[in-house]
Short mmCIF file of C-alpha atoms and ligand atoms in Angstrom, two decimals:
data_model
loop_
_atom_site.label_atom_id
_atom_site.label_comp_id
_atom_site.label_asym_id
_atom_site.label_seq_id
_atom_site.Cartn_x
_atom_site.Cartn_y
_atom_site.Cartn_z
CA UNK F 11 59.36 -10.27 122.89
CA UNK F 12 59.20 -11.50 126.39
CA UNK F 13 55.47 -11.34 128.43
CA UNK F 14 55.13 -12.02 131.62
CA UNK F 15 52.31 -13.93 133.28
CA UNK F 16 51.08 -13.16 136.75
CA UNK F 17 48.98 -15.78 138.11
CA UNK F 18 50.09 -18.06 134.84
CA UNK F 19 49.25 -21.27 136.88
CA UNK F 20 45.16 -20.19 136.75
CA UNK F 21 42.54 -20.42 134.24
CA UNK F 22 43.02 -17.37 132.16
CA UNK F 23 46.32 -17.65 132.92
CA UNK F 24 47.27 -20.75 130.95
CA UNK F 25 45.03 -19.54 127.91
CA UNK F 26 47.28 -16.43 128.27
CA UNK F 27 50.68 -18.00 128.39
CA UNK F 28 49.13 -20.21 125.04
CA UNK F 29 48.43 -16.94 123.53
CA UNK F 30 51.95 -15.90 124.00
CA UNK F 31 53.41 -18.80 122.69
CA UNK F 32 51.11 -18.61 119.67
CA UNK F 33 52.36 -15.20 118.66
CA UNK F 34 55.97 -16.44 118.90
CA UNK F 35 56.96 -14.63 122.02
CA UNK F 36 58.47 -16.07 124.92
CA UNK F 37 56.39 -16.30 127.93
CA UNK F 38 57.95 -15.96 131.48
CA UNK F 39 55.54 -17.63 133.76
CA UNK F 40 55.04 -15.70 137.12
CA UNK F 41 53.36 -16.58 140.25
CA UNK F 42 53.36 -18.06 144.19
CA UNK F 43 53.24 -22.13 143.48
CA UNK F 44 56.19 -23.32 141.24
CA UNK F 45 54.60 -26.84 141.24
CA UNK F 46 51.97 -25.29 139.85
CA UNK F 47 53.45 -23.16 137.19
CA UNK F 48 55.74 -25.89 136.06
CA UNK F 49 52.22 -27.87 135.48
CA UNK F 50 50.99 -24.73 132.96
CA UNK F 51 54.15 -24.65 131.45
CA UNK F 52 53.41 -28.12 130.28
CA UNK F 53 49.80 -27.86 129.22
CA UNK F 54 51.16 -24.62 127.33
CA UNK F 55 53.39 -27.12 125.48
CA UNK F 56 56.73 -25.47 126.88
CA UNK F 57 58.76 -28.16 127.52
CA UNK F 58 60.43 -28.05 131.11
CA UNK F 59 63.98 -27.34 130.13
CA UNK F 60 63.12 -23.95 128.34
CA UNK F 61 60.02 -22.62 129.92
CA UNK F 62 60.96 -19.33 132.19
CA UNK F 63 59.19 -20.08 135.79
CA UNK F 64 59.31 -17.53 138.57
CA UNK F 65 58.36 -17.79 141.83
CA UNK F 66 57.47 -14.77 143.24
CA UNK F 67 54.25 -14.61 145.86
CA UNK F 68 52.37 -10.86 146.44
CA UNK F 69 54.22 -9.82 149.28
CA UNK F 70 57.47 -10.54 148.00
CA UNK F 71 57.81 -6.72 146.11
CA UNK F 72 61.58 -7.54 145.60
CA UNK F 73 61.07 -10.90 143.80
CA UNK F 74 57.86 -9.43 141.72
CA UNK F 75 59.88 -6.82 140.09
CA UNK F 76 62.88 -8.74 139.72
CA UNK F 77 60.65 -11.59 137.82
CA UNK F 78 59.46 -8.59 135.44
CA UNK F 79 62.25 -6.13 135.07
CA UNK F 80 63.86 -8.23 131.87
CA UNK F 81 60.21 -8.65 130.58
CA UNK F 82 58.86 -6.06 127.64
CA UNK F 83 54.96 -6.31 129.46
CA UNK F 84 53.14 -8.01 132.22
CA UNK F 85 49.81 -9.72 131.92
CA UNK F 86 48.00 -9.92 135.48
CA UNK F 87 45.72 -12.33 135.49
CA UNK F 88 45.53 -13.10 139.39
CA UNK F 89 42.23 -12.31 140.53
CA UNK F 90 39.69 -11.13 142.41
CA UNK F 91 42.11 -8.32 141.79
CA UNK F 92 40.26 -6.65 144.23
CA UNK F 93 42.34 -8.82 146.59
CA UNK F 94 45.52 -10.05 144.95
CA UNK F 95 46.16 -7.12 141.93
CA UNK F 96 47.58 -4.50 143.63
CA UNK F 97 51.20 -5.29 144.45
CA UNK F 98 51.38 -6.61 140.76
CA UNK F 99 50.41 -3.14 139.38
CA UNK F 100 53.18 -1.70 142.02
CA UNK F 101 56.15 -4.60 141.12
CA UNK F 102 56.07 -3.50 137.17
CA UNK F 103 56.37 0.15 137.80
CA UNK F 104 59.28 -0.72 139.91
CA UNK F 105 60.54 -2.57 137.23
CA UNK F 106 59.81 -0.56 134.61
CA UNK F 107 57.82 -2.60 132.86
CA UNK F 108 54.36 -1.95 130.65
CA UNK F 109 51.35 -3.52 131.98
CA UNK F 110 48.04 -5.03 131.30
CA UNK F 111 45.20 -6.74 133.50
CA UNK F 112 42.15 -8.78 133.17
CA UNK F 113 39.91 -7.54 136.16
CA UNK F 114 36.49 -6.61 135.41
CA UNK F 115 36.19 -5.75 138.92
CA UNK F 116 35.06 -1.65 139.07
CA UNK F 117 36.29 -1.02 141.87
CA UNK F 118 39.96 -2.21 141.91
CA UNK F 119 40.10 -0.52 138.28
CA UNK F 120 39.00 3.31 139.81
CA UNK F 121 42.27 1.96 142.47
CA UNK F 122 44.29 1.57 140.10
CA UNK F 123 43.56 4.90 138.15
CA UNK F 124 43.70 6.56 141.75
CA UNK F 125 46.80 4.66 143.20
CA UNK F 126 49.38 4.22 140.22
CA UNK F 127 48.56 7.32 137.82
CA UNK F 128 51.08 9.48 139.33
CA UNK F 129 53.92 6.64 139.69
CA UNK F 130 53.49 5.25 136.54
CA UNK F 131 53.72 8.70 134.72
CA UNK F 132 57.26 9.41 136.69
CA UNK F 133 58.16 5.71 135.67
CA UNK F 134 57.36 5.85 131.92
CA UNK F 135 55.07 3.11 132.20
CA UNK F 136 51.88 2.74 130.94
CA UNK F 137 49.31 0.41 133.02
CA UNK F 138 46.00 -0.62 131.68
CA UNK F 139 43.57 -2.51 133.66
CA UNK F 140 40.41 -4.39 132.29
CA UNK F 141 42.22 -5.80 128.98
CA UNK F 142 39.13 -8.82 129.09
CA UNK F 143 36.05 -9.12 126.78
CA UNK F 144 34.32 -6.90 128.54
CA UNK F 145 36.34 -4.16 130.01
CA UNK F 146 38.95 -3.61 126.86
CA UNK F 147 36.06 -3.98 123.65
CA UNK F 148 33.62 -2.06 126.19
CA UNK F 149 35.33 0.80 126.53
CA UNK F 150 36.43 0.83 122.57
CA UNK F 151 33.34 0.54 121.22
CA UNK F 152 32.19 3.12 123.38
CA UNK F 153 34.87 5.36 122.79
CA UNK F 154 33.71 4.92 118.46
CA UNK F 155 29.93 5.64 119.66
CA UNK F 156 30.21 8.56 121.30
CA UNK F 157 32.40 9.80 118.59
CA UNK F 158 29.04 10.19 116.54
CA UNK F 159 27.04 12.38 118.82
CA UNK F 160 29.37 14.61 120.52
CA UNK F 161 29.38 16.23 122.38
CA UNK F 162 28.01 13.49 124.82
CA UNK F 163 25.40 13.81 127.04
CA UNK F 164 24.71 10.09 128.24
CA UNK F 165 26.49 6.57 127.37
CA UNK F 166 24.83 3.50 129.15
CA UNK F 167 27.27 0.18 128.76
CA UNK F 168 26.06 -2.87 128.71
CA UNK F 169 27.47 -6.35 128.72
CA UNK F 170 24.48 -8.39 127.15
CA UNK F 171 26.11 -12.07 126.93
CA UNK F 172 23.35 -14.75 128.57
CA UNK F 173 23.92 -16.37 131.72
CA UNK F 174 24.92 -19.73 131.99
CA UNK F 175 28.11 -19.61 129.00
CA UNK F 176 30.02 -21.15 131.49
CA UNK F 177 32.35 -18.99 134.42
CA UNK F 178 35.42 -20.55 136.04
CA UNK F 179 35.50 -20.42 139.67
CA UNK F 180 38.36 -17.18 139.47
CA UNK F 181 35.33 -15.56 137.89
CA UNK F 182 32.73 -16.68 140.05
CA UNK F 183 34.82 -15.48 143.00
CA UNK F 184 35.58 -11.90 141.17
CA UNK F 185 32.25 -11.21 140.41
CA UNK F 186 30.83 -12.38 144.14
CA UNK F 187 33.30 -9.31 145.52
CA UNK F 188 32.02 -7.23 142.94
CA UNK F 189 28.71 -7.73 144.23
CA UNK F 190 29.30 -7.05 147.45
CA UNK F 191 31.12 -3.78 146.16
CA UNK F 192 27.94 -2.85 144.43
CA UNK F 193 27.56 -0.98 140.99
CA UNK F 194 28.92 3.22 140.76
CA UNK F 195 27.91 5.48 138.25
CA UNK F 196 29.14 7.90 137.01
CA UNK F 197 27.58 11.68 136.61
CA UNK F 198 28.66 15.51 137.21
CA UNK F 199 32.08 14.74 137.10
CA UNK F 200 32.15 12.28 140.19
CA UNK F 201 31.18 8.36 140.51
CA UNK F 202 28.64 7.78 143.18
CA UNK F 203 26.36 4.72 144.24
CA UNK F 204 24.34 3.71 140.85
CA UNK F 205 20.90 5.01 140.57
CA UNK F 206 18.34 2.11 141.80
CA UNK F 207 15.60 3.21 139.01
CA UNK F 208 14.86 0.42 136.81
CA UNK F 209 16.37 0.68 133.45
CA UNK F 210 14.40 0.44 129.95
CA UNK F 211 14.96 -3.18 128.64
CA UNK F 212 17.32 -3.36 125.92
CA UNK F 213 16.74 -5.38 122.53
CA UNK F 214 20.19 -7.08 121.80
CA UNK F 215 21.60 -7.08 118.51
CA UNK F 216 20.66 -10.08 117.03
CA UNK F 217 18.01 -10.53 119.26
CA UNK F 218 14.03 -10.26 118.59
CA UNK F 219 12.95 -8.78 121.34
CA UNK F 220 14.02 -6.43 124.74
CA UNK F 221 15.05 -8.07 127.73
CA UNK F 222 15.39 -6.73 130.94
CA UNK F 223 18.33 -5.39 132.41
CA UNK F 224 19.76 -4.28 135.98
CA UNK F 225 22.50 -2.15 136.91
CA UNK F 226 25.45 -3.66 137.22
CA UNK F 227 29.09 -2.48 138.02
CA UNK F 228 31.22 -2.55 134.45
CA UNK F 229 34.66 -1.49 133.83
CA UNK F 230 33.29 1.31 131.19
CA UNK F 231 31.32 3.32 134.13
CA UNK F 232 35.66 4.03 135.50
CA UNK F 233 37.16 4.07 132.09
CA UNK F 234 34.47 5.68 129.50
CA UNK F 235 33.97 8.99 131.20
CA UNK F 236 37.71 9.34 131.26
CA UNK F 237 37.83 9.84 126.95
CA UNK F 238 34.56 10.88 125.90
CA UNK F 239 33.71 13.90 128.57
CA UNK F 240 30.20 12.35 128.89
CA UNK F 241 28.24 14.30 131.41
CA UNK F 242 26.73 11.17 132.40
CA UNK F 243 28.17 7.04 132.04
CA UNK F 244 26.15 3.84 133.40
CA UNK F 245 26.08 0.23 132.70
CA UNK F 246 24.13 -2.95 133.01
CA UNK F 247 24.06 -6.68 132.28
CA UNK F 248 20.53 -8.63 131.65
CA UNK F 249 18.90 -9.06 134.79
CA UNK F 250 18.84 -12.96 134.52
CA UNK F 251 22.92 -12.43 134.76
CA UNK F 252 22.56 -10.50 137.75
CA UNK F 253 20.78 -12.98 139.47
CA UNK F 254 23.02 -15.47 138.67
CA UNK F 255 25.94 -13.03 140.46
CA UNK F 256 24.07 -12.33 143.29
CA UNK F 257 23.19 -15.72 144.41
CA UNK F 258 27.10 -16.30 144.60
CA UNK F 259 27.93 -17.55 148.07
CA UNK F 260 31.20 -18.61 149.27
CA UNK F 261 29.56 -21.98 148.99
CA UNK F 262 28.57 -21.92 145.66
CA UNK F 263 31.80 -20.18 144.36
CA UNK F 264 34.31 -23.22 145.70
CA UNK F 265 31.90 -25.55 143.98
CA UNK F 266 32.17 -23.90 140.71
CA UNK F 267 34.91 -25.96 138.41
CA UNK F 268 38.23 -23.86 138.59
CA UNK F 269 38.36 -24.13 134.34
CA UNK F 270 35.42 -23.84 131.69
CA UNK F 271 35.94 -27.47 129.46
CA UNK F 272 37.34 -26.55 126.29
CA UNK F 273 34.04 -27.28 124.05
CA UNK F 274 31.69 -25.05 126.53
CA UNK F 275 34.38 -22.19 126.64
CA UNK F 276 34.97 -21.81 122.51
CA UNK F 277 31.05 -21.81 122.03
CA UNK F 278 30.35 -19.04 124.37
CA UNK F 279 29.56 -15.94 123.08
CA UNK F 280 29.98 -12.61 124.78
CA UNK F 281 28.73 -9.10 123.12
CA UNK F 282 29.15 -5.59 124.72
CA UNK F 283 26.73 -2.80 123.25
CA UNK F 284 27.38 1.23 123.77
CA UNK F 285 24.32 3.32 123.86
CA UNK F 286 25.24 7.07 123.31
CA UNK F 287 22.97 10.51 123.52
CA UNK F 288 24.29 13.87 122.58
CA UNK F 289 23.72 17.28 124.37
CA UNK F 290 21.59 17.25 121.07
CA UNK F 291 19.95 14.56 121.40
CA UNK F 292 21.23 12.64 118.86
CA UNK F 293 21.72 8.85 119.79
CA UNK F 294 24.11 6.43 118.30
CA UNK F 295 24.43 2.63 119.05
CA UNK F 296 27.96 0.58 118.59
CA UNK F 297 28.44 -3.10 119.98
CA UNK F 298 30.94 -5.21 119.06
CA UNK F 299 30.65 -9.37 119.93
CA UNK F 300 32.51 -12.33 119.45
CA UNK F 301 33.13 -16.61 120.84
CA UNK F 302 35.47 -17.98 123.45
CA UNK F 303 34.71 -15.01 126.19
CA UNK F 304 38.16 -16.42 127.96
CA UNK F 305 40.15 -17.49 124.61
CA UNK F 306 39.69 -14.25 123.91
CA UNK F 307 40.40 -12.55 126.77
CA UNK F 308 43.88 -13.88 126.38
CA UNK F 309 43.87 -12.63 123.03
CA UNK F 310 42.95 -9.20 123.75
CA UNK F 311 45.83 -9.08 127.32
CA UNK F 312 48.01 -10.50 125.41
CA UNK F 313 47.88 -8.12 121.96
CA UNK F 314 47.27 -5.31 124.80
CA UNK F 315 50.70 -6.14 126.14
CA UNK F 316 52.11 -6.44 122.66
CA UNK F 317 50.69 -3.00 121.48
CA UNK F 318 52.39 -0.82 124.59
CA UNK F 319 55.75 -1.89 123.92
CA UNK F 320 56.30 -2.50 120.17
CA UNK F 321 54.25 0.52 118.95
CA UNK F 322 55.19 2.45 122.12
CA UNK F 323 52.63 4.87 121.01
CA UNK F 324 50.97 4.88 124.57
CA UNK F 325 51.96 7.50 126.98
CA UNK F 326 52.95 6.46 130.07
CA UNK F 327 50.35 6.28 133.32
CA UNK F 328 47.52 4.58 133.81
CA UNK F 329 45.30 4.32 130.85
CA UNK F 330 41.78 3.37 129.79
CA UNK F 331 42.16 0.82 126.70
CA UNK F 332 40.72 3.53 124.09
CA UNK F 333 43.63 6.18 125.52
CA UNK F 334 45.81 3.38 125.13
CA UNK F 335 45.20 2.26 121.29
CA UNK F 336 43.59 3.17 118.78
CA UNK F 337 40.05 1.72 119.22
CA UNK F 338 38.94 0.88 114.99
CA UNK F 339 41.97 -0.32 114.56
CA UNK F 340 42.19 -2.49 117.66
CA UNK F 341 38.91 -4.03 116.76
CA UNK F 342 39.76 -4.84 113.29
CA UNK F 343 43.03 -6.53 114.64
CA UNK F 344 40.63 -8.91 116.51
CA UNK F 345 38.81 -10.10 113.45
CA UNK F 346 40.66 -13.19 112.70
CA UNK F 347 39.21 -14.90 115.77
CA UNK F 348 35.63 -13.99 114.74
CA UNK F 349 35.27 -10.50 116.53
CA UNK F 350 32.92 -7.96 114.72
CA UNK F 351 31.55 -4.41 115.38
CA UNK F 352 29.49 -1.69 114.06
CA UNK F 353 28.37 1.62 114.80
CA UNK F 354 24.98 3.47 113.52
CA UNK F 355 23.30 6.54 114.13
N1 NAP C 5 36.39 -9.50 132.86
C1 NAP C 5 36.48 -10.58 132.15
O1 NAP C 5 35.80 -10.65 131.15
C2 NAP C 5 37.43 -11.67 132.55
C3 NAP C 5 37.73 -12.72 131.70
C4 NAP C 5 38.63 -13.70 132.14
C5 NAP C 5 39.20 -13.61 133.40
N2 NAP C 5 38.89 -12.58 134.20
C6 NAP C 5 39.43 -12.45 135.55
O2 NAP C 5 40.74 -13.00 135.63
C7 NAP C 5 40.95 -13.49 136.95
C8 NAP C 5 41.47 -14.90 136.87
O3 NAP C 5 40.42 -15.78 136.56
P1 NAP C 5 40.72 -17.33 136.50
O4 NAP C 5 39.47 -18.01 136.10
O5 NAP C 5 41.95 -17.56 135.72
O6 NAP C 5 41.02 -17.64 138.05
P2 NAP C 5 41.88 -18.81 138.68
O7 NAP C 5 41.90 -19.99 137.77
O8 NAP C 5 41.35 -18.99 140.06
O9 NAP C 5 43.36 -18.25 138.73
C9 NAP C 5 43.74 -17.34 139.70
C10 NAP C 5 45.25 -17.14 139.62
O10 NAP C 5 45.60 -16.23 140.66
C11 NAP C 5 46.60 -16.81 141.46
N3 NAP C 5 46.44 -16.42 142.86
C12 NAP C 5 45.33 -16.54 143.62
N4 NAP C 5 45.58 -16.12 144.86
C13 NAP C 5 46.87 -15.72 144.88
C14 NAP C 5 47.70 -15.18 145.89
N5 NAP C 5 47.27 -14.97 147.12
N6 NAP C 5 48.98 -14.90 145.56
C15 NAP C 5 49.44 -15.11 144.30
N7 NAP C 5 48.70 -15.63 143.32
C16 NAP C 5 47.43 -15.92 143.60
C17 NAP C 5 46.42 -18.30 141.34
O11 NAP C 5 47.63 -18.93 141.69
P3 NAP C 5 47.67 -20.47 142.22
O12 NAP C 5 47.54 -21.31 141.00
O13 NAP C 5 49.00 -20.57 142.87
O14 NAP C 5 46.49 -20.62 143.16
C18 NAP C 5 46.06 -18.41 139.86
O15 NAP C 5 47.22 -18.40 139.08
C19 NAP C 5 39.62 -13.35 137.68
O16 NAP C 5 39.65 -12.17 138.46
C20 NAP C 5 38.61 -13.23 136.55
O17 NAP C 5 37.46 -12.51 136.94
C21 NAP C 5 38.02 -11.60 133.80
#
């Protein structure tokens, strides 16, 4: 199987084009700098010689789908995506070619959904953003909690890893444009502004006691409400993280190292929790958590990318990660690198 990298030169995108290699598939590595890419092609421990580079910058729409048309999937992981993701998404429908993301930015995801649905359906390709820690095990836990109380009245998402695990600067600069995007919700059957009432603090699994937590602007509030047919989908982060995000000035982000050193990145933990209420008012609670928030971010693209085009179960068009696969059985898959999750009533 041959993956494609876009952006394989970054952060996530080395740890990505490692992943490949480690499930024995070939990775072509994609992106605007070939000095660079020739330098993660090394640290990937593809030798020179056989390593597939590809220069291809974003507004070359020619040379992007050419570098992906002999390619079973893409993996984007060129962010802010809010900036840079768009003609990716656009070059692997051209070429015909599956394709996964690791945004967690809310916005660009309800783009893509609004953008590519259409083109990607005529194409027979399917495209599904947010394939990260939090966007792809957010939206499958929450697709296995709502499954107890349905139908579903209310789901609030929340990502409730503590600040300071360690961010690279891609991240730092992602979540500063989220920011400034600000949080949606979604309700009625639209998404609108997120409601400014303070939320009930949360007691993590795990955890002794609640902590508070702010609204924030998660992948689930675009993808959840698009499987579960909740009337009503929200989600927050601890409000110590949101701090954190908000005091990210252009300053700050260029000082932030551009990678996480190896020992800080495996011992960071990350844990999404699902809170679901039926029109009964029945409430169920699911989270699912794991190490390595970026290791596994790669592992979770990269089986993503794997998933649409061996199984080809997936129908084409743009997909949320629980329409995509099947979400128990995803989750399982991700046990061997420490992942766990439960559901209760
Ligand atoms: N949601 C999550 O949980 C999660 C987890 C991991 C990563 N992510 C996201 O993944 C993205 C990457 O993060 P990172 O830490 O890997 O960032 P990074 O190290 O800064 O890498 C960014 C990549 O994008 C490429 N790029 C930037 N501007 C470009 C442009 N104008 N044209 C073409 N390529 C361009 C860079 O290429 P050059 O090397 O040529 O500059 C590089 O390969 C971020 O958006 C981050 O938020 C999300």
């Amino acid at each position: 199987m041959r993956i494609a990298v876009y952006g394989a030169s970054g952060f996530t995108g080395r740890l990505a084009v490692a992943e490949v290699r480690r499930r024995g598939f070939t990775p072509v590595l994609v992106g605007r700098d070939a000095q660079r890419l020739k330098a993660a092609a090394r640290e990937a421990g593809a030798a020179e010689a056989e390593a597939e580079l590809r220069v291809a910058g974003l507004a070359d729409s020619t040379g992007l789908a050419t570098a992906f048309a002999d390619c079973d999937a893409v993996v984007n992981c060129a962010g802010p995506f809010t900036r840079w993701g768009e003609p990716v998404v656009r070059a692997a429908i051209a070429a015909g070619t599956n394709y996964v993301d690791t945004t967690g930015e809310q916005g660009y995801i309800q783009r893509v959904f609004d953008t590519f649905s259409k083109e990607a359906e005529r194409a027979g390709v399917s495209v599904v953003p947010a394939m990260a820690d939090d966007g792809g095990p957010g939206d499958l836990i929450a697709s296995l909690t709502a499954a107890r109380v349905e139908p579903v009245d209310e789901i609030l998402i929340a990502d409730l890893r503590r600040p300071g695990g360690g961010a690279s600067r891609g991240t730092a600069r992602s979540m500063a444009s989220v920011f400034a995007e600000g949080a949606r919700e979604y309700e009625d059957g639209a998404w609108r502004p997120a409601s400014a009432a303070p939320l009930e603090p949360i007691t993590p699994p795990g955890e002794p006691a609640a902590v508070p937590v702010t609204a924030f602007a998660l992948p689930g509030v675009v993808t959840v409400p698009r499987h579960t047919g909740a009337r009503r989908v929200h989600s927050a982060i601890r409000t110590d993280a949101a701090a954190m995000f908000s005091a990210l000035t252009p300053d700050i982000v260029d000082s932030v190292p551009e990678a996480v050193p190896e020992e800080a990145r495996r011992a960071g933990r990350w844990l999404m929790l699902a809170e679901a209420t039926g029109t009964d008012g029945r409430r169920a609670r699911g989270w699912v958590t794991g190490a390595d928030p970026y290791g596994l971010t790669a592992v979770i693209a990269v089986e993503g990318a794997r998933r649409l085009s061996v199984e080809g179960t997936a129908r084409a068009g743009v997909l949320t990660p629980a329409q995509a696969y099947d979400p128990a059985d995803f989750l399982d898959g991700l046990a061997p690198h420490g992942v766990t999750w439960e559901v209760r009533d």
